[in-house]
PDB file of C-alpha atoms in Angstrom:
ATOM      1  CA  MET A1258     120.546  85.234  84.595  1.00  0.00           C
ATOM      2  CA  ALA A1259     118.197  82.750  85.084  1.00  0.00           C
ATOM      3  CA  ALA A1260     118.952  82.900  89.232  1.00  0.00           C
ATOM      4  CA  ALA A1261     118.583  85.817  89.928  1.00  0.00           C
ATOM      5  CA  VAL A1262     114.941  86.562  87.073  1.00  0.00           C
ATOM      6  CA  LEU A1263     113.372  83.288  89.124  1.00  0.00           C
ATOM      7  CA  GLY A1264     114.532  84.769  92.783  1.00  0.00           C
ATOM      8  CA  THR A1265     112.274  87.895  91.929  1.00  0.00           C
ATOM      9  CA  LEU A1266     109.477  85.769  91.627  1.00  0.00           C
ATOM     10  CA  LEU A1267     109.376  84.155  93.883  1.00  0.00           C
ATOM     11  CA  MET A1268     109.901  87.295  96.009  1.00  0.00           C
ATOM     12  CA  SER A1269     107.138  88.733  93.748  1.00  0.00           C
ATOM     13  CA  ALA A1270     104.803  85.669  94.269  1.00  0.00           C
ATOM     14  CA  THR A1271     105.667  85.468  97.738  1.00  0.00           C
ATOM     15  CA  ALA A1272     104.801  88.628  98.743  1.00  0.00           C
ATOM     16  CA  GLN A1273     101.470  90.144 100.460  1.00  0.00           C
ATOM     17  CA  ALA A1274     100.305  93.385 100.870  1.00  0.00           C
ATOM     18  CA  ALA A1275      97.462  94.030 104.179  1.00  0.00           C
ATOM     19  CA  TYR A1276      94.772  96.265 103.795  1.00  0.00           C
ATOM     20  CA  VAL A1277      91.997  97.433 106.239  1.00  0.00           C
ATOM     21  CA  MET A1278      88.541  97.505 105.789  1.00  0.00           C
ATOM     22  CA  THR A1279      86.234  99.776 107.635  1.00  0.00           C
ATOM     23  CA  ILE A1280      82.668  98.802 109.385  1.00  0.00           C
ATOM     24  CA  ASN A1281      81.280 101.293 110.399  1.00  0.00           C
ATOM     25  CA  TYR A1282      78.936 100.881 113.016  1.00  0.00           C
ATOM     26  CA  ASN A1283      78.089 104.726 114.513  1.00  0.00           C
ATOM     27  CA  ASP A1284      78.123 103.894 118.665  1.00  0.00           C
ATOM     28  CA  GLN A1285      75.590 100.849 118.267  1.00  0.00           C
ATOM     29  CA  GLU A1286      75.052  99.736 121.453  1.00  0.00           C
ATOM     30  CA  PHE A1287      74.667  95.728 122.142  1.00  0.00           C
ATOM     31  CA  ARG A1288      73.611  93.999 125.154  1.00  0.00           C
ATOM     32  CA  GLY A1289      73.709  90.386 126.108  1.00  0.00           C
ATOM     33  CA  GLU A1290      75.902  88.141 123.776  1.00  0.00           C
ATOM     34  CA  THR A1291      76.121  89.311 119.979  1.00  0.00           C
ATOM     35  CA  THR A1292      77.808  88.120 117.253  1.00  0.00           C
ATOM     36  CA  LEU A1293      79.175  91.053 114.885  1.00  0.00           C
ATOM     37  CA  ARG A1294      79.701  89.067 111.184  1.00  0.00           C
ATOM     38  CA  LEU A1295      81.828  90.434 109.584  1.00  0.00           C
ATOM     39  CA  LYS A1296      82.321  88.808 106.679  1.00  0.00           C
ATOM     40  CA  GLN A1297      78.203  89.630 105.688  1.00  0.00           C
ATOM     41  CA  GLU A1298      78.615  93.278 106.390  1.00  0.00           C
ATOM     42  CA  LEU A1299      82.186  93.349 104.691  1.00  0.00           C
ATOM     43  CA  GLN A1300      80.514  91.175 101.461  1.00  0.00           C
ATOM     44  CA  ARG A1301      77.723  94.325 101.881  1.00  0.00           C
ATOM     45  CA  LEU A1302      79.786  97.660 102.114  1.00  0.00           C
ATOM     46  CA  TYR A1303      82.873  96.234  99.570  1.00  0.00           C
ATOM     47  CA  PRO A1304      80.619  94.645  96.880  1.00  0.00           C
ATOM     48  CA  ARG A1305      82.628  94.367  94.023  1.00  0.00           C
ATOM     49  CA  THR A1306      85.487  92.501  96.781  1.00  0.00           C
ATOM     50  CA  ASN A1307      85.464  88.788  96.837  1.00  0.00           C
ATOM     51  CA  ILE A1308      85.727  88.259 100.255  1.00  0.00           C
ATOM     52  CA  ASN A1309      86.672  84.327  99.468  1.00  0.00           C
ATOM     53  CA  ASP A1310      90.326  86.030  97.962  1.00  0.00           C
ATOM     54  CA  LEU A1311      90.933  87.065 101.371  1.00  0.00           C
ATOM     55  CA  GLU A1312      92.583  85.639 104.117  1.00  0.00           C
ATOM     56  CA  ILE A1313      91.862  88.190 107.179  1.00  0.00           C
ATOM     57  CA  ARG A1314      94.667  89.029 109.976  1.00  0.00           C
ATOM     58  CA  GLY A1315      93.286  90.829 112.530  1.00  0.00           C
ATOM     59  CA  VAL A1316      90.145  93.251 113.803  1.00  0.00           C
ATOM     60  CA  ARG A1317      91.058  96.222 115.679  1.00  0.00           C
ATOM     61  CA  LEU A1318      87.202  96.414 117.635  1.00  0.00           C
ATOM     62  CA  ILE A1319      86.909 100.429 118.612  1.00  0.00           C
ATOM     63  CA  ALA A1320      84.544 100.173 121.657  1.00  0.00           C
ATOM     64  CA  LYS A1321      84.093 100.392 124.788  1.00  0.00           C
ATOM     65  CA  SER A1322      81.722  99.068 127.828  1.00  0.00           C
ATOM     66  CA  ARG A1323      79.636 100.456 130.170  1.00  0.00           C
ATOM     67  CA  MET A1324      81.119  98.879 133.402  1.00  0.00           C
ATOM     68  CA  GLY A1325      84.494  97.519 132.412  1.00  0.00           C
ATOM     69  CA  GLN A1326      82.996  94.507 132.430  1.00  0.00           C
ATOM     70  CA  GLY A1327      82.610  93.267 128.617  1.00  0.00           C
ATOM     71  CA  PHE A1328      84.405  91.536 126.251  1.00  0.00           C
ATOM     72  CA  ALA A1329      85.100  90.847 122.912  1.00  0.00           C
ATOM     73  CA  SER A1330      86.516  87.674 121.464  1.00  0.00           C
ATOM     74  CA  LEU A1331      87.346  86.984 116.793  1.00  0.00           C
ATOM     75  CA  ILE A1332      86.174  84.273 115.606  1.00  0.00           C
ATOM     76  CA  VAL A1333      87.702  82.531 112.533  1.00  0.00           C
ATOM     77  CA  GLY A1334      86.508  78.696 110.713  1.00  0.00           C
ATOM     78  CA  ASN A1335      86.403  76.821 113.150  1.00  0.00           C
ATOM     79  CA  ASP A1336      89.160  78.686 116.015  1.00  0.00           C
ATOM     80  CA  GLN A1337      87.475  81.409 118.264  1.00  0.00           C
ATOM     81  CA  SER A1338      90.775  83.748 119.648  1.00  0.00           C
ATOM     82  CA  PHE A1339      91.055  84.368 123.560  1.00  0.00           C
ATOM     83  CA  GLU A1340      88.270  86.381 125.253  1.00  0.00           C
ATOM     84  CA  VAL A1341      89.415  90.141 125.779  1.00  0.00           C
ATOM     85  CA  ARG A1342      88.409  93.002 128.320  1.00  0.00           C
ATOM     86  CA  VAL A1343      86.256  95.969 126.516  1.00  0.00           C
ATOM     87  CA  ASP A1344      86.759  98.521 129.155  1.00  0.00           C
ATOM     88  CA  GLY A1345      84.390 101.583 130.232  1.00  0.00           C
ATOM     89  CA  GLY A1346      82.213 103.003 132.778  1.00  0.00           C
ATOM     90  CA  PRO A1347      79.021 104.421 133.498  1.00  0.00           C
ATOM     91  CA  ARG A1348      80.575 108.494 133.403  1.00  0.00           C
ATOM     92  CA  PHE A1349      81.258 108.558 129.648  1.00  0.00           C
ATOM     93  CA  PHE A1350      79.355 105.494 128.348  1.00  0.00           C
ATOM     94  CA  ASP A1351      76.440 107.235 126.877  1.00  0.00           C
ATOM     95  CA  SER A1352      79.109 109.770 124.879  1.00  0.00           C
ATOM     96  CA  ASN A1353      79.828 109.591 121.438  1.00  0.00           C
ATOM     97  CA  ASP A1354      83.526 111.401 121.168  1.00  0.00           C
ATOM     98  CA  PRO A1355      85.966 109.421 120.060  1.00  0.00           C
ATOM     99  CA  ARG A1356      88.074 109.548 122.726  1.00  0.00           C
ATOM    100  CA  THR A1357      86.141 107.724 125.105  1.00  0.00           C
ATOM    101  CA  TYR A1358      86.643 104.504 123.046  1.00  0.00           C
ATOM    102  CA  GLN A1359      89.210 101.902 123.324  1.00  0.00           C
ATOM    103  CA  ALA A1360      91.074 100.649 120.288  1.00  0.00           C
ATOM    104  CA  ILE A1361      91.592  96.894 120.471  1.00  0.00           C
ATOM    105  CA  ASP A1362      93.209  95.027 118.631  1.00  0.00           C
ATOM    106  CA  ILE A1363      92.311  90.728 118.667  1.00  0.00           C
ATOM    107  CA  TRP A1364      94.308  88.624 115.976  1.00  0.00           C
ATOM    108  CA  SER A1365      92.823  85.894 113.912  1.00  0.00           C
ATOM    109  CA  PRO A1366      93.089  82.597 115.919  1.00  0.00           C
ATOM    110  CA  SER A1367      93.205  80.598 112.720  1.00  0.00           C
ATOM    111  CA  ARG A1368      95.811  81.874 109.390  1.00  0.00           C
ATOM    112  CA  ARG A1369      94.599  78.743 107.458  1.00  0.00           C
ATOM    113  CA  ASP A1370      90.491  78.681 108.114  1.00  0.00           C
ATOM    114  CA  SER A1371      89.848  82.181 106.473  1.00  0.00           C
ATOM    115  CA  PHE A1372      87.823  80.895 104.213  1.00  0.00           C
ATOM    116  CA  GLY A1373      84.659  80.115 107.277  1.00  0.00           C
ATOM    117  CA  VAL A1374      83.089  82.332 109.129  1.00  0.00           C
ATOM    118  CA  TRP A1375      85.069  85.646 110.355  1.00  0.00           C
ATOM    119  CA  GLN A1376      82.173  86.977 113.516  1.00  0.00           C
ATOM    120  CA  ILE A1377      83.008  89.000 116.573  1.00  0.00           C
ATOM    121  CA  ALA A1378      82.365  88.231 119.007  1.00  0.00           C
ATOM    122  CA  LEU A1379      80.237  90.351 122.381  1.00  0.00           C
ATOM    123  CA  ARG A1380      79.835  89.407 125.818  1.00  0.00           C
ATOM    124  CA  GLY A1381      77.968  92.810 128.234  1.00  0.00           C
ATOM    125  CA  ASN A1382      77.011  95.828 127.512  1.00  0.00           C
ATOM    126  CA  ILE A1383      79.226  97.480 124.694  1.00  0.00           C
ATOM    127  CA  LYS A1384      79.496 100.690 122.215  1.00  0.00           C
ATOM    128  CA  VAL A1385      80.671  99.772 118.658  1.00  0.00           C
ATOM    129  CA  LYS A1386      81.728 102.839 117.093  1.00  0.00           C
ATOM    130  CA  GLN A1387      83.688 100.687 113.459  1.00  0.00           C
ATOM    131  CA  VAL A1388      86.162  97.700 113.186  1.00  0.00           C
ATOM    132  CA  GLN A1389      88.779  97.122 110.796  1.00  0.00           C
ATOM    133  CA  VAL A1390      89.135  93.735 109.467  1.00  0.00           C
ATOM    134  CA  GLN A1391      93.050  94.077 108.287  1.00  0.00           C
ATOM    135  CA  VAL A1392      92.653  92.006 105.414  1.00  0.00           C
ATOM    136  CA  GLU A1393      95.642  90.199 103.003  1.00  0.00           C
ATOM    137  CA  GLU A1394      95.627  88.000  99.089  1.00  0.00           C
ATOM    138  CA  ALA A1395      94.465  84.545 100.047  1.00  0.00           C
ATOM    139  CA  ARG A1396      97.636  82.405  99.408  1.00  0.00           C
ATOM    140  CA  PHE A1397      97.115  80.356  95.663  1.00  0.00           C
ATOM    141  CA  VAL A1398      96.821  77.316  96.461  1.00  0.00           C
ATOM    142  CA  PRO A1399      96.149  75.110  93.880  1.00  0.00           C
ATOM    143  CA  GLY A1400      92.781  73.238  93.680  1.00  0.00           C
ATOM    144  CA  GLY A1401      91.968  74.770  97.170  1.00  0.00           C
ATOM    145  CA  PRO A1402      88.440  76.458  98.615  1.00  0.00           C
ATOM    146  CA  GLY A1403      87.332  79.244  97.342  1.00  0.00           C
ATOM    147  CA  HIS A1404      90.181  79.978  94.579  1.00  0.00           C
ATOM    148  CA  GLY A1405      89.840  80.429  91.357  1.00  0.00           C
ATOM    149  CA  PRO A1406      92.123  80.782  88.138  1.00  0.00           C
ATOM    150  CA  GLY A1407      93.316  84.153  87.750  1.00  0.00           C
ATOM    151  CA  ARG A1408      94.753  86.709  90.504  1.00  0.00           C
ATOM    152  CA  PRO A1409      92.323  87.940  93.637  1.00  0.00           C
ATOM    153  CA  GLY A1410      91.927  91.539  93.834  1.00  0.00           C
ATOM    154  CA  ARG A1411      91.642  94.399  95.886  1.00  0.00           C
ATOM    155  CA  PRO A1412      89.898  95.204  98.183  1.00  0.00           C
ATOM    156  CA  GLY A1413      87.536  97.950  96.343  1.00  0.00           C
ATOM    157  CA  PRO A1414      86.123 101.478  97.722  1.00  0.00           C
ATOM    158  CA  GLY A1415      83.748 101.300 100.466  1.00  0.00           C
ATOM    159  CA  PRO A1416      82.352 103.378 103.098  1.00  0.00           C
ATOM    160  CA  GLY A1417      83.769 106.207 104.309  1.00  0.00           C
ATOM    161  CA  HIS A1418      87.343 106.694 102.024  1.00  0.00           C
ATOM    162  CA  GLY A1419      88.436 102.850 101.208  1.00  0.00           C
ATOM    163  CA  PRO A1420      90.366  99.927 102.395  1.00  0.00           C
ATOM    164  CA  GLY A1421      93.912 102.110 103.653  1.00  0.00           C
ATOM    165  CA  ARG A1422      97.074 100.630 104.866  1.00  0.00           C
ATOM    166  CA  PRO A1423      97.078  99.311 108.500  1.00  0.00           C
ATOM    167  CA  GLY A1424      97.790 101.974 111.071  1.00  0.00           C
ATOM    168  CA  PRO A1425     100.020 101.640 114.054  1.00  0.00           C
ATOM    169  CA  GLY A1426     100.383  98.702 115.659  1.00  0.00           C
ATOM    170  CA  TRP A1427      99.199  97.174 112.671  1.00  0.00           C
ATOM    171  CA  PRO A1428     100.991  94.861 111.595  1.00  0.00           C
ATOM    172  CA  GLY A1429     100.742  92.367 114.074  1.00  0.00           C
ATOM    173  CA  PRO A1430     101.998  87.994 114.285  1.00  0.00           C
ATOM    174  CA  ARG A1431     101.960  86.039 110.935  1.00  0.00           C
TER     175      ARG A1431
END
């Protein structure tokens, strides 16, 4: 009996739910080298959520580039992912039709350094519709950075419909 209770406690203590927090950029155009500061935007959009109690798993960037020569990478703490190409072309660049955008999944380059910056580095002429940030509750590490007593809260209501469950292709590699 005690082993069953202990097993249940361990299983529930290690299970983590993933949530998606959305940042709408409303077809904003970025030129040259630009940094999207995700953590600051999430703190602004979700003021009742302690972002420091979350770990970033990855992002889904909904974007396109003017000449198909745009690049994006995810920076988490001191680590940066490989650059991924942002496709597109001049024919549909000025259209705000969602079908002209590409969904690009970029996984976190670091699972141990979520307490640092969360940023997307853009290079090129890129139009961004939305960024979906996939997060999970941080693992409690006694005395670890950013952890106080108690259980971290779930993301609260934010822009649009609030946090959702991960869509197709999510969650990715751990």
